[in-house]
PDB file of C-alpha atoms in Angstrom:
ATOM      1  CA  MET M   1     -17.607  24.474  -3.501  1.00  0.00           C
ATOM      2  CA  ASN M   2     -18.934  21.777  -6.170  1.00  0.00           C
ATOM      3  CA  ARG M   3     -16.736  18.650  -6.961  1.00  0.00           C
ATOM      4  CA  PHE M   4     -15.447  19.809 -10.171  1.00  0.00           C
ATOM      5  CA  LEU M   5     -14.212  23.113  -8.928  1.00  0.00           C
ATOM      6  CA  PHE M   6     -12.691  21.685  -5.878  1.00  0.00           C
ATOM      7  CA  TYR M   7     -10.279  19.474  -8.217  1.00  0.00           C
ATOM      8  CA  LEU M   8      -9.756  22.290 -10.558  1.00  0.00           C
ATOM      9  CA  THR M   9      -8.429  24.336  -7.737  1.00  0.00           C
ATOM     10  CA  PHE M  10      -6.382  21.549  -6.479  1.00  0.00           C
ATOM     11  CA  ALA M  11      -4.925  21.025 -10.257  1.00  0.00           C
ATOM     12  CA  PHE M  12      -3.770  24.544 -10.332  1.00  0.00           C
ATOM     13  CA  ALA M  13      -2.237  24.237  -6.978  1.00  0.00           C
ATOM     14  CA  LEU M  14      -0.316  21.341  -7.724  1.00  0.00           C
ATOM     15  CA  LEU M  15       0.973  22.725 -11.045  1.00  0.00           C
ATOM     16  CA  ALA M  16       2.411  25.593  -9.267  1.00  0.00           C
ATOM     17  CA  ALA M  17       3.761  23.639  -6.608  1.00  0.00           C
ATOM     18  CA  PRO M  18       4.090  19.725  -7.682  1.00  0.00           C
ATOM     19  CA  ALA M  19       4.688  16.821  -5.611  1.00  0.00           C
ATOM     20  CA  THR M  20       8.242  16.099  -4.502  1.00  0.00           C
ATOM     21  CA  ARG M  21      10.209  13.577  -2.792  1.00  0.00           C
ATOM     22  CA  ALA M  22      12.702  15.583  -1.539  1.00  0.00           C
ATOM     23  CA  GLN M  23      14.814  15.808   1.790  1.00  0.00           C
ATOM     24  CA  SER M  24      12.393  17.301   4.371  1.00  0.00           C
ATOM     25  CA  THR M  25      12.596  19.501   7.419  1.00  0.00           C
ATOM     26  CA  HIS M  26       9.374  17.724   8.688  1.00  0.00           C
ATOM     27  CA  SER M  27       9.327  16.934  12.288  1.00  0.00           C
ATOM     28  CA  HIS M  28       8.593  13.276  11.333  1.00  0.00           C
ATOM     29  CA  GLY M  29      12.591  13.419  10.290  1.00  0.00           C
ATOM     30  CA  THR M  30      11.572  11.536   7.211  1.00  0.00           C
ATOM     31  CA  GLU M  31      14.053  10.195   4.600  1.00  0.00           C
ATOM     32  CA  ARG M  32      11.713   9.915   1.680  1.00  0.00           C
ATOM     33  CA  PRO M  33       8.769  12.344   2.578  1.00  0.00           C
ATOM     34  CA  ILE M  34       5.888  13.015   0.410  1.00  0.00           C
ATOM     35  CA  HIS M  35       4.972  16.485  -0.414  1.00  0.00           C
ATOM     36  CA  PHE M  36       1.853  18.032  -1.757  1.00  0.00           C
ATOM     37  CA  PRO M  37       0.615  21.810  -1.806  1.00  0.00           C
ATOM     38  CA  ASP M  38      -2.326  22.763   0.370  1.00  0.00           C
ATOM     39  CA  VAL M  39      -5.444  24.263  -1.147  1.00  0.00           C
ATOM     40  CA  PRO M  40      -7.400  27.386  -0.348  1.00  0.00           C
ATOM     41  CA  GLY M  41      -9.285  26.608   3.124  1.00  0.00           C
ATOM     42  CA  TYR M  42      -7.863  23.015   3.206  1.00  0.00           C
ATOM     43  CA  LEU M  43      -4.757  21.260   4.188  1.00  0.00           C
ATOM     44  CA  THR M  44      -3.691  18.268   1.952  1.00  0.00           C
ATOM     45  CA  LEU M  45      -2.958  14.943   3.928  1.00  0.00           C
ATOM     46  CA  LYS M  46      -1.304  12.380   2.745  1.00  0.00           C
ATOM     47  CA  VAL M  47      -3.270   9.116   3.937  1.00  0.00           C
ATOM     48  CA  ASP M  48      -2.931   4.943   3.569  1.00  0.00           C
ATOM     49  CA  LEU M  49      -6.250   3.719   4.516  1.00  0.00           C
ATOM     50  CA  HIS M  50      -5.379   0.100   3.600  1.00  0.00           C
ATOM     51  CA  THR M  51      -2.382  -1.836   5.124  1.00  0.00           C
ATOM     52  CA  HIS M  52      -1.807  -5.197   7.033  1.00  0.00           C
ATOM     53  CA  SER M  53       0.543  -6.592   9.380  1.00  0.00           C
ATOM     54  CA  VAL M  54       1.174 -10.156  10.785  1.00  0.00           C
ATOM     55  CA  LEU M  55      -2.230  -9.914  13.059  1.00  0.00           C
ATOM     56  CA  SER M  56      -4.045 -10.647   9.917  1.00  0.00           C
ATOM     57  CA  ASP M  57      -2.210 -11.890   6.537  1.00  0.00           C
ATOM     58  CA  GLY M  58       0.649  -9.253   6.560  1.00  0.00           C
ATOM     59  CA  ASN M  59       4.232 -10.174   7.067  1.00  0.00           C
ATOM     60  CA  VAL M  60       5.580  -7.161   9.329  1.00  0.00           C
ATOM     61  CA  TRP M  61       4.727  -6.364  12.943  1.00  0.00           C
ATOM     62  CA  PRO M  62       2.064  -3.558  13.213  1.00  0.00           C
ATOM     63  CA  SER M  63       4.758  -0.900  14.564  1.00  0.00           C
ATOM     64  CA  ILE M  64       6.571  -1.389  11.164  1.00  0.00           C
ATOM     65  CA  ARG M  65       3.766  -0.139   9.381  1.00  0.00           C
ATOM     66  CA  VAL M  66       3.850   2.940  11.494  1.00  0.00           C
ATOM     67  CA  GLN M  67       7.641   3.346  10.980  1.00  0.00           C
ATOM     68  CA  GLU M  68       6.960   2.959   7.174  1.00  0.00           C
ATOM     69  CA  ALA M  69       4.205   5.692   7.507  1.00  0.00           C
ATOM     70  CA  ILE M  70       6.675   8.218   9.440  1.00  0.00           C
ATOM     71  CA  ARG M  71       9.176   7.464   6.833  1.00  0.00           C
ATOM     72  CA  ASP M  72       6.956   8.118   3.834  1.00  0.00           C
ATOM     73  CA  GLY M  73       5.780  11.391   5.737  1.00  0.00           C
ATOM     74  CA  LEU M  74       2.253  10.109   5.701  1.00  0.00           C
ATOM     75  CA  ASP M  75      -0.110  12.214   7.998  1.00  0.00           C
ATOM     76  CA  ALA M  76      -2.038   9.095   8.721  1.00  0.00           C
ATOM     77  CA  VAL M  77      -2.407   5.487   8.249  1.00  0.00           C
ATOM     78  CA  SER M  78      -4.866   2.662   9.069  1.00  0.00           C
ATOM     79  CA  LEU M  79      -4.281  -0.997   9.781  1.00  0.00           C
ATOM     80  CA  THR M  80      -7.160  -2.711   8.410  1.00  0.00           C
ATOM     81  CA  GLU M  81      -6.747  -6.316   9.668  1.00  0.00           C
ATOM     82  CA  HIS M  82      -9.099  -8.822   8.037  1.00  0.00           C
ATOM     83  CA  ILE M  83     -11.798  -9.694  10.364  1.00  0.00           C
ATOM     84  CA  GLU M  84     -12.508 -13.282   8.790  1.00  0.00           C
ATOM     85  CA  TYR M  85      -8.888 -14.093   7.636  1.00  0.00           C
ATOM     86  CA  ARG M  86      -6.039 -14.802   9.958  1.00  0.00           C
ATOM     87  CA  PRO M  87      -3.617 -17.154   8.636  1.00  0.00           C
ATOM     88  CA  HIS M  88      -0.956 -16.678  11.434  1.00  0.00           C
ATOM     89  CA  ARG M  89      -3.419 -17.434  13.955  1.00  0.00           C
ATOM     90  CA  ASP M  90      -1.509 -20.478  15.341  1.00  0.00           C
ATOM     91  CA  ASP M  91       1.519 -18.517  15.663  1.00  0.00           C
ATOM     92  CA  ILE M  92       0.283 -15.557  16.988  1.00  0.00           C
ATOM     93  CA  PRO M  93      -2.808 -16.325  18.964  1.00  0.00           C
ATOM     94  CA  PHE M  94      -4.963 -13.426  20.158  1.00  0.00           C
ATOM     95  CA  GLU M  95      -8.801 -12.487  20.576  1.00  0.00           C
ATOM     96  CA  ASP M  96      -8.998  -8.646  20.292  1.00  0.00           C
ATOM     97  CA  GLN M  97      -9.583  -7.066  16.910  1.00  0.00           C
ATOM     98  CA  ASN M  98      -8.378  -4.032  18.295  1.00  0.00           C
ATOM     99  CA  ARG M  99      -4.852  -5.393  19.287  1.00  0.00           C
ATOM    100  CA  SER M 100      -3.209  -4.061  15.850  1.00  0.00           C
ATOM    101  CA  HIS M 101      -4.370  -0.646  16.272  1.00  0.00           C
ATOM    102  CA  GLU M 102      -3.219  -0.511  19.871  1.00  0.00           C
ATOM    103  CA  ILE M 103       0.267  -1.545  19.080  1.00  0.00           C
ATOM    104  CA  ALA M 104       0.532   0.725  15.994  1.00  0.00           C
ATOM    105  CA  THR M 105      -0.943   3.926  18.239  1.00  0.00           C
ATOM    106  CA  LYS M 106       1.737   3.017  20.799  1.00  0.00           C
ATOM    107  CA  ALA M 107       4.328   2.733  18.139  1.00  0.00           C
ATOM    108  CA  ALA M 108       3.716   6.321  16.947  1.00  0.00           C
ATOM    109  CA  GLY M 109       4.123   7.625  20.494  1.00  0.00           C
ATOM    110  CA  ASN M 110       4.728  11.460  20.291  1.00  0.00           C
ATOM    111  CA  SER M 111       5.326  11.669  16.323  1.00  0.00           C
ATOM    112  CA  GLU M 112       2.437  13.563  14.311  1.00  0.00           C
ATOM    113  CA  LEU M 113       1.378  10.312  12.557  1.00  0.00           C
ATOM    114  CA  ILE M 114      -2.380   9.872  13.055  1.00  0.00           C
ATOM    115  CA  VAL M 115      -3.389   6.197  13.596  1.00  0.00           C
ATOM    116  CA  ILE M 116      -6.710   5.465  12.274  1.00  0.00           C
ATOM    117  CA  PRO M 117      -8.646   2.570  13.835  1.00  0.00           C
ATOM    118  CA  GLY M 118      -9.928   0.282  10.977  1.00  0.00           C
ATOM    119  CA  THR M 119     -10.807  -3.394   9.714  1.00  0.00           C
ATOM    120  CA  GLU M 120     -11.197  -5.357   6.536  1.00  0.00           C
ATOM    121  CA  ILE M 121     -14.657  -6.961   6.147  1.00  0.00           C
ATOM    122  CA  THR M 122     -13.625 -10.151   4.342  1.00  0.00           C
ATOM    123  CA  ARG M 123     -16.224 -11.816   1.984  1.00  0.00           C
ATOM    124  CA  ASP M 124     -16.803 -13.368  -1.240  1.00  0.00           C
ATOM    125  CA  MET M 125     -18.311 -11.184  -4.156  1.00  0.00           C
ATOM    126  CA  PRO M 126     -20.769  -9.929  -3.679  1.00  0.00           C
ATOM    127  CA  PRO M 127     -20.119  -7.952  -1.874  1.00  0.00           C
ATOM    128  CA  GLY M 128     -16.187  -8.669  -1.499  1.00  0.00           C
ATOM    129  CA  HIS M 129     -14.070  -6.832   0.487  1.00  0.00           C
ATOM    130  CA  ALA M 130     -14.586  -3.503   2.201  1.00  0.00           C
ATOM    131  CA  ASN M 131     -12.600  -1.318   4.674  1.00  0.00           C
ATOM    132  CA  ALA M 132     -14.425   0.218   7.754  1.00  0.00           C
ATOM    133  CA  VAL M 133     -12.307   3.035   8.985  1.00  0.00           C
ATOM    134  CA  PHE M 134     -12.843   5.216  12.163  1.00  0.00           C
ATOM    135  CA  VAL M 135     -14.515   1.941  13.610  1.00  0.00           C
ATOM    136  CA  LYS M 136     -15.046   1.941  17.273  1.00  0.00           C
ATOM    137  CA  ASP M 137     -14.754  -1.595  18.214  1.00  0.00           C
ATOM    138  CA  PRO M 138     -14.127  -4.314  15.188  1.00  0.00           C
ATOM    139  CA  ASN M 139     -14.805  -6.965  17.422  1.00  0.00           C
ATOM    140  CA  LEU M 140     -18.498  -6.322  17.146  1.00  0.00           C
ATOM    141  CA  LEU M 141     -18.182  -6.778  13.094  1.00  0.00           C
ATOM    142  CA  LEU M 142     -17.469 -10.693  13.807  1.00  0.00           C
ATOM    143  CA  LEU M 143     -20.882 -11.644  12.179  1.00  0.00           C
ATOM    144  CA  ASP M 144     -21.952 -14.151   9.842  1.00  0.00           C
ATOM    145  CA  ASP M 145     -24.062 -12.002   7.733  1.00  0.00           C
ATOM    146  CA  PHE M 146     -22.473  -9.439   5.846  1.00  0.00           C
ATOM    147  CA  ARG M 147     -25.299  -6.885   5.751  1.00  0.00           C
ATOM    148  CA  ALA M 148     -25.274  -7.047   9.542  1.00  0.00           C
ATOM    149  CA  GLN M 149     -21.525  -6.336   9.475  1.00  0.00           C
ATOM    150  CA  PHE M 150     -22.148  -3.261   7.075  1.00  0.00           C
ATOM    151  CA  ALA M 151     -25.078  -2.111   9.318  1.00  0.00           C
ATOM    152  CA  GLU M 152     -22.692  -2.598  12.688  1.00  0.00           C
ATOM    153  CA  ALA M 153     -19.812  -0.600  11.115  1.00  0.00           C
ATOM    154  CA  HIS M 154     -22.491   2.247  10.054  1.00  0.00           C
ATOM    155  CA  ARG M 155     -24.051   2.112  13.552  1.00  0.00           C
ATOM    156  CA  GLN M 156     -20.415   2.633  15.057  1.00  0.00           C
ATOM    157  CA  GLY M 157     -20.000   5.748  12.585  1.00  0.00           C
ATOM    158  CA  ALA M 158     -17.327   4.139  10.360  1.00  0.00           C
ATOM    159  CA  PHE M 159     -16.547   5.306   6.904  1.00  0.00           C
ATOM    160  CA  THR M 160     -16.590   2.152   4.764  1.00  0.00           C
ATOM    161  CA  PHE M 161     -15.320   1.598   1.376  1.00  0.00           C
ATOM    162  CA  TRP M 162     -15.248  -1.007  -1.186  1.00  0.00           C
ATOM    163  CA  ASP M 163     -11.750  -2.702  -1.515  1.00  0.00           C
ATOM    164  CA  HIS M 164     -10.041  -3.544  -4.925  1.00  0.00           C
ATOM    165  CA  PRO M 165     -13.508  -4.058  -6.834  1.00  0.00           C
ATOM    166  CA  ASP M 166     -11.466  -5.085 -10.032  1.00  0.00           C
ATOM    167  CA  TRP M 167      -9.592  -7.878  -8.211  1.00  0.00           C
ATOM    168  CA  THR M 168      -9.035 -10.750 -10.471  1.00  0.00           C
ATOM    169  CA  SER M 169      -9.645 -13.338  -7.640  1.00  0.00           C
ATOM    170  CA  GLN M 170     -13.322 -12.149  -7.675  1.00  0.00           C
ATOM    171  CA  ARG M 171     -13.885 -10.274 -10.893  1.00  0.00           C
ATOM    172  CA  LYS M 172     -12.206 -12.874 -13.237  1.00  0.00           C
ATOM    173  CA  ASP M 173     -12.233 -10.150 -16.112  1.00  0.00           C
ATOM    174  CA  GLY M 174     -10.759  -7.565 -13.960  1.00  0.00           C
ATOM    175  CA  ILE M 175     -13.658  -5.233 -14.490  1.00  0.00           C
ATOM    176  CA  ALA M 176     -15.299  -3.364 -11.532  1.00  0.00           C
ATOM    177  CA  ARG M 177     -18.816  -3.416 -11.446  1.00  0.00           C
ATOM    178  CA  LEU M 178     -21.887  -2.902  -9.410  1.00  0.00           C
ATOM    179  CA  ASP M 179     -24.190  -5.842  -8.202  1.00  0.00           C
ATOM    180  CA  PRO M 180     -27.529  -5.229  -6.662  1.00  0.00           C
ATOM    181  CA  VAL M 181     -26.129  -5.764  -3.491  1.00  0.00           C
ATOM    182  CA  HIS M 182     -23.733  -3.011  -3.983  1.00  0.00           C
ATOM    183  CA  LEU M 183     -26.544  -0.706  -4.778  1.00  0.00           C
ATOM    184  CA  GLU M 184     -28.465  -1.709  -1.698  1.00  0.00           C
ATOM    185  CA  LEU M 185     -25.487  -0.652   0.582  1.00  0.00           C
ATOM    186  CA  ILE M 186     -24.677   2.606  -1.328  1.00  0.00           C
ATOM    187  CA  GLU M 187     -28.404   3.505  -1.127  1.00  0.00           C
ATOM    188  CA  SER M 188     -28.436   2.783   2.836  1.00  0.00           C
ATOM    189  CA  GLY M 189     -25.352   4.895   3.282  1.00  0.00           C
ATOM    190  CA  GLN M 190     -23.264   1.926   4.509  1.00  0.00           C
ATOM    191  CA  LEU M 191     -20.993   1.978   1.623  1.00  0.00           C
ATOM    192  CA  SER M 192     -19.440   5.502   0.959  1.00  0.00           C
ATOM    193  CA  GLY M 193     -16.250   4.887  -1.115  1.00  0.00           C
ATOM    194  CA  ILE M 194     -14.547   2.910  -3.500  1.00  0.00           C
ATOM    195  CA  GLU M 195     -10.746   2.211  -4.389  1.00  0.00           C
ATOM    196  CA  VAL M 196      -9.874   3.637  -7.530  1.00  0.00           C
ATOM    197  CA  VAL M 197      -6.346   2.319  -7.050  1.00  0.00           C
ATOM    198  CA  ASN M 198      -5.429  -0.544  -4.851  1.00  0.00           C
ATOM    199  CA  SER M 199      -1.683  -1.596  -4.945  1.00  0.00           C
ATOM    200  CA  ARG M 200      -0.304  -1.222  -8.533  1.00  0.00           C
ATOM    201  CA  THR M 201      -3.764  -1.277 -10.130  1.00  0.00           C
ATOM    202  CA  TYR M 202      -5.849   1.664 -11.146  1.00  0.00           C
ATOM    203  CA  SER M 203      -9.400   1.058 -12.417  1.00  0.00           C
ATOM    204  CA  ASP M 204     -11.247   3.210 -14.976  1.00  0.00           C
ATOM    205  CA  GLU M 205     -14.410   1.246 -14.102  1.00  0.00           C
ATOM    206  CA  ALA M 206     -14.126   1.940 -10.249  1.00  0.00           C
ATOM    207  CA  LEU M 207     -13.630   5.675 -10.912  1.00  0.00           C
ATOM    208  CA  GLN M 208     -16.725   5.738 -13.318  1.00  0.00           C
ATOM    209  CA  ILE M 209     -18.752   4.052 -10.325  1.00  0.00           C
ATOM    210  CA  ALA M 210     -17.537   7.007  -7.966  1.00  0.00           C
ATOM    211  CA  LEU M 211     -18.690   9.490 -10.326  1.00  0.00           C
ATOM    212  CA  ASP M 212     -22.126   7.945 -11.094  1.00  0.00           C
ATOM    213  CA  HIS M 213     -22.904   7.162  -7.651  1.00  0.00           C
ATOM    214  CA  ASN M 214     -21.210   9.921  -5.668  1.00  0.00           C
ATOM    215  CA  LEU M 215     -18.532   7.957  -3.702  1.00  0.00           C
ATOM    216  CA  THR M 216     -15.500   9.057  -2.402  1.00  0.00           C
ATOM    217  CA  ILE M 217     -12.341   7.951  -4.255  1.00  0.00           C
ATOM    218  CA  ILE M 218      -9.731   6.164  -2.621  1.00  0.00           C
ATOM    219  CA  GLY M 219      -6.077   4.817  -3.199  1.00  0.00           C
ATOM    220  CA  THR M 220      -4.305   2.509  -1.018  1.00  0.00           C
ATOM    221  CA  SER M 221      -0.992   0.375  -0.873  1.00  0.00           C
ATOM    222  CA  ASP M 222      -2.865  -2.600   0.590  1.00  0.00           C
ATOM    223  CA  VAL M 223       0.720  -3.673   1.557  1.00  0.00           C
ATOM    224  CA  HIS M 224       1.332  -7.088   2.816  1.00  0.00           C
ATOM    225  CA  GLY M 225       5.160  -7.035   2.711  1.00  0.00           C
ATOM    226  CA  LEU M 226       7.187  -4.107   3.118  1.00  0.00           C
ATOM    227  CA  ILE M 227       6.491  -0.907   1.341  1.00  0.00           C
ATOM    228  CA  GLU M 228      10.369  -0.398   0.502  1.00  0.00           C
ATOM    229  CA  TRP M 229      10.296  -3.783  -1.316  1.00  0.00           C
ATOM    230  CA  ASP M 230       6.655  -3.148  -3.173  1.00  0.00           C
ATOM    231  CA  TYR M 231       7.229   0.728  -3.997  1.00  0.00           C
ATOM    232  CA  ASN M 232      10.486   2.380  -3.559  1.00  0.00           C
ATOM    233  CA  MET M 233      12.818   0.183  -5.546  1.00  0.00           C
ATOM    234  CA  THR M 234      13.656   3.547  -7.742  1.00  0.00           C
ATOM    235  CA  PRO M 235      13.780   7.171  -6.384  1.00  0.00           C
ATOM    236  CA  GLU M 236      10.466   7.887  -8.222  1.00  0.00           C
ATOM    237  CA  GLY M 237       8.896   4.894  -6.510  1.00  0.00           C
ATOM    238  CA  HIS M 238       5.929   5.613  -4.140  1.00  0.00           C
ATOM    239  CA  ARG M 239       3.207   3.894  -2.266  1.00  0.00           C
ATOM    240  CA  PRO M 240      -0.249   4.985  -3.719  1.00  0.00           C
ATOM    241  CA  VAL M 241      -1.989   7.480  -1.204  1.00  0.00           C
ATOM    242  CA  THR M 242      -5.209   9.298  -0.813  1.00  0.00           C
ATOM    243  CA  LEU M 243      -4.826  12.874  -0.627  1.00  0.00           C
ATOM    244  CA  VAL M 244      -7.466  14.104   1.979  1.00  0.00           C
ATOM    245  CA  PHE M 245      -8.372  17.834   1.963  1.00  0.00           C
ATOM    246  CA  ALA M 246      -8.999  18.382   5.585  1.00  0.00           C
ATOM    247  CA  GLU M 247      -9.979  21.646   7.492  1.00  0.00           C
ATOM    248  CA  GLU M 248      -7.599  20.413  10.302  1.00  0.00           C
ATOM    249  CA  ARG M 249      -5.010  17.815  10.852  1.00  0.00           C
ATOM    250  CA  THR M 250      -6.777  15.694  13.163  1.00  0.00           C
ATOM    251  CA  GLY M 251      -8.500  12.468  12.610  1.00  0.00           C
ATOM    252  CA  GLU M 252     -11.932  13.869  13.021  1.00  0.00           C
ATOM    253  CA  SER M 253     -11.128  16.270  10.064  1.00  0.00           C
ATOM    254  CA  ILE M 254      -9.974  13.498   7.947  1.00  0.00           C
ATOM    255  CA  HIS M 255     -13.263  11.476   8.816  1.00  0.00           C
ATOM    256  CA  ALA M 256     -15.501  14.653   7.983  1.00  0.00           C
ATOM    257  CA  ALA M 257     -13.496  15.052   4.667  1.00  0.00           C
ATOM    258  CA  LEU M 258     -13.886  11.620   3.636  1.00  0.00           C
ATOM    259  CA  VAL M 259     -17.523  11.770   4.119  1.00  0.00           C
ATOM    260  CA  ALA M 260     -17.710  14.995   2.262  1.00  0.00           C
ATOM    261  CA  ARG M 261     -15.710  13.205  -0.703  1.00  0.00           C
ATOM    262  CA  ARG M 262     -12.658  15.900  -0.535  1.00  0.00           C
ATOM    263  CA  THR M 263     -10.091  13.416  -1.700  1.00  0.00           C
ATOM    264  CA  ALA M 264      -8.035  12.789  -4.793  1.00  0.00           C
ATOM    265  CA  VAL M 265      -5.385  10.181  -5.419  1.00  0.00           C
ATOM    266  CA  TRP M 266      -1.489   9.864  -5.891  1.00  0.00           C
ATOM    267  CA  TYR M 267      -0.781   7.019  -8.076  1.00  0.00           C
ATOM    268  CA  LYS M 268       2.620   6.098  -9.971  1.00  0.00           C
ATOM    269  CA  ASN M 269       3.466  10.050  -9.544  1.00  0.00           C
ATOM    270  CA  THR M 270       0.171  10.989 -11.323  1.00  0.00           C
TER     271      THR M 270
END
């Protein structure tokens, strides 16, 4: 099924059974679950691939990220701690970059939540920031050369996407655009997706880049504080999520769907 027909099918399914935040009997025991209909041949999984804890520059313990994800009825979450930026290092010293994922996985316990390993490559523009999810060992990405970092993530089989390409701290005009190095990474298969939504910001230009260069579209919370404070102040509030159309409810199927570009983004209830 080509990309246009796939999204057309999803749109019809969504019109037939729109997203809701009603009380659920889902086995997560959630209080504010997000519901989306499945589409023919695929499960619609709700995924947040960009979150932080105190083990980088977030303000909560990794287990809180898990509890929030379960409460929101997410199917999967990734704690993508910055490799290069750890402002809490003096207060919370640790060396193993896998630690956040380990704590989160333990916190998920016997729940149905899938905890996806991930990390954030944190560089000046270009190339800026990028998340490598399904990375096997983020410690091996502690490298001086960003090209070596992307190559190592690719070697590990990670799915790497460009974070907040319109972030005004790195694009003063707030407009996402490609630099030659981004084209280099895309053409080498080392950059496969792009955030069209990050936190409260949507970028038309990022979406156009995705369409022009066949990148997977991603939407994330990039939460550092509490989800409740940032996104759920009203009944209509919700975190941005990536809707992943997967064959099965497994990490492997999520990874395959990301590679196949079977995603959509839910943002501000649209």
